[in-house]
Short mmCIF file of C-alpha atoms and ligand atoms in Angstrom, two decimals:
data_model
loop_
_atom_site.label_atom_id
_atom_site.label_comp_id
_atom_site.label_asym_id
_atom_site.label_seq_id
_atom_site.Cartn_x
_atom_site.Cartn_y
_atom_site.Cartn_z
CA MET X 1 -49.70 31.09 64.32
CA LYS X 2 -46.82 29.85 66.45
CA ILE X 3 -46.39 30.63 70.14
CA LEU X 4 -43.37 30.06 72.36
CA GLY X 5 -44.23 29.08 75.95
CA ILE X 6 -41.96 29.23 79.02
CA GLU X 7 -42.74 27.61 82.40
CA THR X 8 -40.53 28.00 85.48
CA SER X 9 -42.97 28.36 88.38
CA CYS X 10 -42.02 25.22 90.32
CA ASP X 11 -39.36 22.57 89.74
CA GLU X 12 -39.68 22.04 85.99
CA THR X 13 -37.76 24.20 83.54
CA ALA X 14 -39.87 23.92 80.41
CA VAL X 15 -40.06 25.48 76.97
CA ALA X 16 -42.53 24.54 74.23
CA ILE X 17 -43.74 25.71 70.85
CA VAL X 18 -47.35 25.21 69.80
CA GLN X 19 -49.12 26.20 66.62
CA ALA X 20 -52.74 26.81 65.69
CA HIS X 21 -53.89 23.67 63.90
CA ILE X 22 -57.25 22.00 63.41
CA ASP X 23 -55.78 18.62 64.36
CA PRO X 24 -54.78 18.44 68.07
CA ALA X 25 -52.07 15.92 67.20
CA GLN X 26 -50.33 18.55 65.03
CA ARG X 27 -50.38 21.37 67.57
CA ILE X 28 -47.31 20.70 69.69
CA LEU X 29 -44.12 21.32 67.71
CA SER X 30 -41.86 20.83 70.71
CA ASN X 31 -42.40 20.30 74.44
CA VAL X 32 -39.11 20.14 76.32
CA VAL X 33 -39.17 19.64 80.10
CA PHE X 34 -36.07 19.63 82.23
CA SER X 35 -37.12 18.17 85.57
CA GLN X 36 -35.13 19.19 88.66
CA ILE X 37 -35.85 15.94 90.53
CA GLU X 38 -32.12 15.31 91.14
CA GLN X 39 -31.64 18.79 92.69
CA HIS X 40 -34.43 18.39 95.23
CA LYS X 41 -34.60 14.70 96.02
CA ASP X 42 -32.20 14.80 98.99
CA TYR X 43 -34.52 17.34 100.64
CA GLY X 44 -37.75 15.43 100.01
CA GLY X 45 -39.39 18.53 98.48
CA VAL X 46 -38.74 21.55 96.28
CA VAL X 47 -36.22 24.02 97.77
CA PRO X 48 -37.21 27.40 96.28
CA GLU X 49 -33.71 28.91 96.20
CA LEU X 50 -32.22 25.83 94.52
CA ALA X 51 -35.10 25.79 92.04
CA ALA X 52 -34.52 29.43 91.06
CA ARG X 53 -30.80 28.82 90.50
CA ALA X 54 -31.47 25.70 88.46
CA HIS X 55 -33.98 27.56 86.27
CA LEU X 56 -31.33 30.22 85.64
CA GLU X 57 -28.83 27.56 84.61
CA TYR X 58 -31.15 25.38 82.50
CA LEU X 59 -33.55 27.79 80.85
CA THR X 60 -31.28 28.80 77.95
CA PRO X 61 -30.32 25.20 77.00
CA THR X 62 -33.98 24.14 77.33
CA LEU X 63 -35.00 27.00 75.03
CA GLN X 64 -32.32 26.05 72.49
CA GLN X 65 -33.42 22.43 72.61
CA SER X 66 -37.07 23.36 72.11
CA LEU X 67 -36.25 25.46 69.02
CA LYS X 68 -34.05 22.67 67.68
CA VAL X 69 -36.76 19.99 68.07
CA ALA X 70 -39.28 22.22 66.25
CA ASN X 71 -36.64 23.21 63.68
CA LEU X 72 -37.58 26.87 64.14
CA SER X 73 -35.95 30.10 65.31
CA LEU X 74 -37.21 32.77 67.69
CA GLU X 75 -37.96 34.99 64.68
CA ASP X 76 -40.60 32.43 63.58
CA MET X 77 -42.67 32.99 66.74
CA ASP X 78 -45.81 35.13 66.62
CA ALA X 79 -45.83 35.77 70.37
CA ILE X 80 -44.01 34.85 73.58
CA ALA X 81 -46.07 33.40 76.48
CA VAL X 82 -44.74 32.82 79.99
CA THR X 83 -46.02 31.78 83.41
CA ALA X 84 -46.28 34.96 85.53
CA GLY X 85 -47.69 33.12 88.58
CA PRO X 86 -48.80 31.63 90.85
CA GLY X 87 -45.62 29.87 91.93
CA LEU X 88 -42.24 30.20 93.61
CA ILE X 89 -41.21 33.81 93.10
CA GLY X 90 -37.54 33.16 92.21
CA GLY X 91 -38.40 30.70 89.46
CA VAL X 92 -41.25 32.79 88.07
CA LEU X 93 -38.88 35.78 87.86
CA VAL X 94 -36.34 33.82 85.81
CA GLY X 95 -38.95 32.79 83.22
CA LEU X 96 -40.69 36.15 83.16
CA MET X 97 -37.50 38.17 82.65
CA THR X 98 -36.30 35.82 79.92
CA ALA X 99 -39.63 36.03 78.08
CA LYS X 100 -39.71 39.82 78.36
CA ALA X 101 -36.14 40.07 77.05
CA ILE X 102 -36.99 37.92 74.01
CA ALA X 103 -40.21 39.85 73.34
CA MET X 104 -38.41 43.21 73.62
CA ALA X 105 -35.35 42.26 71.58
CA LEU X 106 -37.42 40.78 68.75
CA ASP X 107 -40.36 43.15 69.08
CA LYS X 108 -42.84 40.29 69.58
CA PRO X 109 -46.16 40.41 71.46
CA PHE X 110 -45.85 39.26 75.08
CA LEU X 111 -48.39 37.23 77.09
CA ALA X 112 -48.25 36.80 80.88
CA ILE X 113 -50.07 33.56 81.65
CA ASN X 114 -51.58 32.20 84.87
CA HIS X 115 -50.15 28.70 85.50
CA LEU X 116 -53.56 27.41 86.64
CA GLU X 117 -55.18 28.68 83.46
CA GLY X 118 -52.55 26.66 81.59
CA HIS X 119 -53.70 23.49 83.39
CA ALA X 120 -57.37 24.48 82.97
CA LEU X 121 -57.14 24.90 79.18
CA THR X 122 -54.99 21.80 78.53
CA PRO X 123 -58.01 19.61 77.62
CA ARG X 124 -58.73 22.05 74.80
CA LEU X 125 -55.18 21.65 73.49
CA SER X 126 -55.34 17.84 73.62
CA HIS X 127 -59.05 17.17 72.94
CA ASP X 128 -60.72 20.38 71.67
CA VAL X 129 -63.15 20.32 74.62
CA PRO X 130 -65.78 23.06 74.08
CA PHE X 131 -66.77 25.55 76.81
CA PRO X 132 -68.37 25.19 79.32
CA TYR X 133 -66.94 22.24 81.26
CA LEU X 134 -66.33 21.10 84.81
CA LEU X 135 -62.65 20.93 85.74
CA LEU X 136 -61.04 19.11 88.63
CA LEU X 137 -57.61 20.67 89.01
CA VAL X 138 -55.45 18.46 91.24
CA SER X 139 -51.75 19.20 91.59
CA GLY X 140 -49.05 19.57 94.20
CA GLY X 141 -50.03 23.12 95.06
CA HIS X 142 -53.71 23.29 94.09
CA CYS X 143 -56.88 21.29 94.42
CA GLN X 144 -60.15 22.77 93.21
CA PHE X 145 -63.34 22.26 91.21
CA VAL X 146 -63.79 24.95 88.59
CA GLU X 147 -66.69 25.70 86.28
CA VAL X 148 -64.85 26.77 83.13
CA LYS X 149 -67.38 28.95 81.32
CA GLY X 150 -65.12 30.51 78.72
CA LEU X 151 -61.62 31.87 78.21
CA GLY X 152 -60.79 33.86 81.35
CA ASP X 153 -64.19 33.06 82.85
CA TYR X 154 -63.61 30.67 85.75
CA HIS X 155 -65.94 30.06 88.66
CA ILE X 156 -64.37 28.21 91.60
CA LEU X 157 -67.00 25.86 93.03
CA GLY X 158 -64.84 24.53 95.86
CA SER X 159 -61.21 24.09 96.84
CA THR X 160 -59.05 22.54 99.50
CA ILE X 161 -59.23 24.15 102.90
CA ASP X 162 -55.75 22.86 103.84
CA ASP X 163 -53.37 20.69 101.76
CA ALA X 164 -53.55 19.99 98.04
CA ALA X 165 -54.02 16.31 97.12
CA GLY X 166 -50.55 16.11 95.49
CA GLU X 167 -48.92 17.55 98.60
CA ALA X 168 -50.64 14.86 100.72
CA PHE X 169 -49.41 12.14 98.32
CA ASP X 170 -45.88 13.55 98.56
CA LYS X 171 -45.89 13.80 102.37
CA VAL X 172 -47.27 10.29 102.95
CA ALA X 173 -44.77 8.86 100.45
CA GLN X 174 -41.90 10.70 102.16
CA LEU X 175 -42.99 9.39 105.56
CA MET X 176 -42.71 5.83 104.24
CA ASN X 177 -39.35 6.54 102.58
CA LEU X 178 -40.69 6.03 99.07
CA ASP X 179 -38.75 7.55 96.18
CA TYR X 180 -39.09 11.25 95.40
CA PRO X 181 -41.34 12.53 93.83
CA GLY X 182 -43.87 10.80 96.06
CA GLY X 183 -47.08 10.75 93.98
CA PRO X 184 -45.97 8.27 91.31
CA SER X 185 -44.05 6.10 93.86
CA LEU X 186 -47.06 5.91 96.14
CA GLU X 187 -49.29 4.92 93.23
CA LYS X 188 -46.83 2.16 92.31
CA ALA X 189 -46.75 0.84 95.91
CA ALA X 190 -50.55 0.98 96.12
CA ARG X 191 -50.88 -1.38 93.17
CA ASN X 192 -49.62 -4.26 95.35
CA GLY X 193 -51.39 -3.24 98.55
CA ASN X 194 -54.59 -4.20 100.33
CA PRO X 195 -56.86 -1.12 100.25
CA GLN X 196 -59.12 -2.55 103.00
CA ARG X 197 -56.48 -3.11 105.71
CA PHE X 198 -56.60 0.30 107.44
CA ASN X 199 -59.69 2.33 108.06
CA LEU X 200 -58.79 5.88 106.95
CA PRO X 201 -61.20 8.86 106.92
CA ARG X 202 -62.87 10.39 103.84
CA PRO X 203 -62.63 14.08 104.88
CA LEU X 204 -65.73 16.26 104.32
CA LYS X 205 -67.54 13.34 102.63
CA GLY X 206 -71.25 14.07 102.40
CA ARG X 207 -70.85 17.66 103.60
CA GLN X 208 -72.48 20.47 101.68
CA GLY X 209 -70.50 22.08 98.88
CA CYS X 210 -67.40 20.63 97.23
CA ASP X 211 -64.55 21.92 99.37
CA LEU X 212 -61.79 19.42 100.05
CA SER X 213 -59.46 18.65 102.94
CA PHE X 214 -56.49 16.29 103.08
CA SER X 215 -54.50 17.17 106.18
CA GLY X 216 -56.54 14.93 108.53
CA LEU X 217 -56.23 12.04 106.11
CA LYS X 218 -52.48 12.61 105.93
CA THR X 219 -52.28 12.46 109.73
CA ALA X 220 -54.43 9.30 109.83
CA ALA X 221 -52.11 7.62 107.28
CA ARG X 222 -49.12 8.66 109.42
CA MET X 223 -50.69 7.13 112.54
CA ALA X 224 -51.46 3.90 110.67
CA PHE X 225 -47.86 3.70 109.49
CA GLN X 226 -46.31 4.61 112.84
CA GLY X 227 -48.50 1.97 114.52
CA LEU X 228 -46.50 -0.70 112.69
CA ASP X 229 -43.49 -1.97 114.67
CA PHE X 230 -41.17 -2.94 111.85
CA PRO X 231 -42.92 -2.00 108.61
CA THR X 232 -42.38 -4.54 105.83
CA PRO X 233 -42.64 -3.64 102.12
CA GLN X 234 -46.11 -5.23 102.18
CA ASP X 235 -47.15 -2.98 105.10
CA ILE X 236 -46.02 0.05 103.08
CA ASN X 237 -47.98 -1.13 100.04
CA ASP X 238 -51.06 -1.57 102.24
CA VAL X 239 -50.85 1.94 103.76
CA ALA X 240 -50.30 3.34 100.25
CA ALA X 241 -53.35 1.47 98.88
CA CYS X 242 -55.58 2.60 101.77
CA PHE X 243 -54.41 6.21 101.46
CA GLN X 244 -54.90 6.31 97.68
CA LEU X 245 -58.37 4.77 97.96
CA ALA X 246 -59.35 7.35 100.60
CA VAL X 247 -58.15 10.23 98.36
CA VAL X 248 -59.95 8.85 95.32
CA GLU X 249 -63.21 8.16 97.19
CA THR X 250 -63.10 11.63 98.74
CA LEU X 251 -62.59 13.26 95.35
CA MET X 252 -65.46 11.19 93.88
CA ASN X 253 -67.87 12.33 96.58
CA ARG X 254 -66.85 15.97 96.18
CA ALA X 255 -67.07 15.66 92.37
CA GLU X 256 -70.71 14.50 92.68
CA HIS X 257 -71.44 17.60 94.74
CA ALA X 258 -69.58 19.85 92.28
CA LEU X 259 -71.76 18.53 89.44
CA GLN X 260 -74.84 19.66 91.36
CA MET X 261 -73.40 23.14 91.88
CA LEU X 262 -72.92 24.08 88.22
CA SER X 263 -74.74 27.20 87.04
CA ALA X 264 -75.59 25.47 83.74
CA PRO X 265 -75.33 21.85 82.57
CA VAL X 266 -72.06 20.70 80.97
CA ASP X 267 -71.23 17.82 78.62
CA HIS X 268 -67.61 17.37 79.68
CA PHE X 269 -65.83 16.69 82.95
CA VAL X 270 -62.09 17.18 82.69
CA VAL X 271 -59.24 16.49 85.08
CA ALA X 272 -55.88 18.28 84.97
CA GLY X 273 -52.77 18.86 87.10
CA GLY X 274 -50.06 16.43 88.24
CA VAL X 275 -52.33 14.14 90.31
CA ALA X 276 -54.45 13.61 87.17
CA ALA X 277 -51.64 11.25 86.16
CA ASN X 278 -52.96 8.82 88.80
CA GLN X 279 -54.60 5.84 87.08
CA ALA X 280 -56.88 4.93 90.01
CA LEU X 281 -58.28 8.46 90.03
CA ARG X 282 -58.71 8.48 86.25
CA SER X 283 -60.60 5.21 86.17
CA GLN X 284 -62.99 6.19 89.00
CA LEU X 285 -63.69 9.59 87.42
CA SER X 286 -64.31 7.85 84.13
CA ASN X 287 -66.88 5.53 85.83
CA LEU X 288 -68.62 8.47 87.45
CA CYS X 289 -68.88 10.24 84.09
CA GLN X 290 -70.28 7.12 82.45
CA GLN X 291 -73.04 6.95 85.07
CA ARG X 292 -73.83 10.64 84.54
CA HIS X 293 -73.68 10.49 80.74
CA LEU X 294 -70.82 12.97 80.67
CA THR X 295 -67.75 12.78 78.47
CA PHE X 296 -64.66 12.31 80.63
CA VAL X 297 -61.45 13.92 79.38
CA ALA X 298 -57.98 13.45 80.83
CA PRO X 299 -55.06 14.95 78.89
CA PRO X 300 -52.04 12.68 78.24
CA ILE X 301 -49.88 12.36 81.35
CA SER X 302 -47.05 14.47 79.86
CA LEU X 303 -49.54 17.36 79.62
CA CYS X 304 -50.97 16.79 83.14
CA THR X 305 -47.74 17.41 85.02
CA ASP X 306 -46.08 20.82 84.66
CA ASN X 307 -45.03 21.65 81.11
CA ALA X 308 -44.75 24.66 78.83
CA ALA X 309 -47.04 23.43 76.03
CA MET X 310 -50.01 24.30 78.27
CA ILE X 311 -48.60 27.82 78.77
CA ALA X 312 -47.99 28.28 75.04
CA TRP X 313 -51.53 27.00 74.36
CA ALA X 314 -53.13 29.38 76.89
CA GLY X 315 -51.08 32.11 75.16
CA LEU X 316 -52.38 31.00 71.78
CA GLU X 317 -56.00 31.06 72.95
CA ARG X 318 -55.56 34.53 74.44
CA PHE X 319 -53.58 35.91 71.49
CA SER X 320 -56.24 34.62 69.06
CA MET X 321 -58.78 36.69 71.01
CA GLY X 322 -56.63 39.81 70.59
CA TYR X 323 -55.15 39.75 74.07
CA LYS X 324 -51.61 41.01 74.85
CA SER X 325 -49.85 41.82 78.15
CA ASP X 326 -47.88 44.92 79.09
CA LEU X 327 -44.17 44.42 79.57
CA ASP X 328 -44.34 46.04 83.00
CA ILE X 329 -46.38 43.18 84.51
CA GLY X 330 -44.63 41.67 87.56
CA PRO X 331 -44.44 38.11 88.94
CA ARG X 332 -47.38 37.02 91.10
CA PRO X 333 -46.62 34.42 93.78
CA ARG X 334 -50.36 34.21 94.48
CA TRP X 335 -52.82 34.55 91.62
CA PRO X 336 -56.13 32.70 92.02
CA LEU X 337 -57.98 31.65 88.87
CA SER X 338 -60.96 33.66 90.00
CA ASP X 339 -58.84 36.84 89.66
CA ILE X 340 -58.23 36.65 85.93
CA SER X 341 -60.15 38.73 83.54
CA LEU X 342 -59.52 38.74 79.82
CA PHE X 343 -58.50 42.37 79.44
O1 KG4 Z 401 -49.04 19.94 88.29
P1 KG4 Z 401 -47.76 19.46 88.90
O2 KG4 Z 401 -46.71 18.86 88.00
O3 KG4 Z 401 -47.07 20.60 89.72
C1 KG4 Z 401 -47.80 21.55 90.45
O4 KG4 Z 401 -48.23 22.56 89.84
O5 KG4 Z 401 -48.01 21.26 91.65
O6 KG4 Z 401 -48.17 18.40 90.04
C2 KG4 Z 401 -47.20 17.73 90.81
C3 KG4 Z 401 -47.91 16.89 91.84
C4 KG4 Z 401 -46.96 16.29 92.87
O7 KG4 Z 401 -47.52 16.46 94.16
C5 KG4 Z 401 -46.90 14.83 92.47
O8 KG4 Z 401 -46.60 13.96 93.54
C6 KG4 Z 401 -48.30 14.60 91.95
O9 KG4 Z 401 -48.58 15.77 91.21
N1 KG4 Z 401 -48.38 13.40 91.10
C7 KG4 Z 401 -49.10 12.31 91.40
C8 KG4 Z 401 -48.86 11.37 90.38
N2 KG4 Z 401 -48.00 11.93 89.47
C9 KG4 Z 401 -47.72 13.19 89.94
N3 KG4 Z 401 -49.92 12.04 92.44
C10 KG4 Z 401 -50.52 10.83 92.47
N4 KG4 Z 401 -50.31 9.86 91.54
C11 KG4 Z 401 -49.50 10.10 90.47
N5 KG4 Z 401 -49.31 9.16 89.55
ZN1 ZN Z 402 -48.90 22.76 87.90
#
């Protein structure tokens, strides 16, 4: 079984082909991502209208490239999967309409996929993680702990009450004039910084539940930075290191609470989403799992940030269970994981 996946919900135009295979290393036949970093970098963030236009321009060449890498044609696909939300409406529309057109013209089954479900199922694509598991989904737009009980069966244990962690990374990086996109640049700066120099808060630490909050921490990092008269590169590295440590320690505390909130014990703790690319976060989560005798799983970085292989894989899991979408389904700018049911 081969599934084509299309992802256009944010600033990556991506097309991938995955196949059902017992060996995870053989599953991805192509995974092409055209990143719009150049289009948005002057603005310090994603401009929705520019993103939609870029998706329109780049989707066809990205699709052609993906088929070429896999050495396959559209006729070889068993179904077409596409992100139908949540995300920026203009971009989602471009992908959704393209996928529908392909499915209609070639009379192929069509699968409308939730972007967050794509992230949530990625550890199954890369590592065959069995249900149930605890997921920390940390990206630019989302930050939540999810008890993944089965396909389409997601229980949100806690989520951010303000900013997502990735958004906070991006804003703090932008404030200090670090390169766009901010997350990876801030991590790089933090490597040479002193994480003890500034005393930044750990929001909601110790509080009941596993909700998260990053806007106060973002403000505290801004105050620390603006308190410096003429910030040197070392000052910037120090603010970055203190901010990153505060985010990681906050997430660790909330993760401990999330583990206590599960309805049934799990063997695996998985992390997904763009911020899961952060090495400091990965190593602390891995330590926590070691202490708790849990298996820690982090997908390869190319599958943590937005990509279409995760959408194709979610499509494959759903299609294998007999699921198909109607062609009249519309784009959904908001579509929480808790709102998905299998049929
Ligand atoms: O999942 P993703 O590619 O897009 C969304 O669905 O949001 O996540 C992008 C987010 C951005 O905020 C980016 O700065 C952050 O992930 N990110 C990182 C790192 N790499 C990407 N944050 C911290 N450290 C990183 N190494
Ligand atoms: Zn994402």
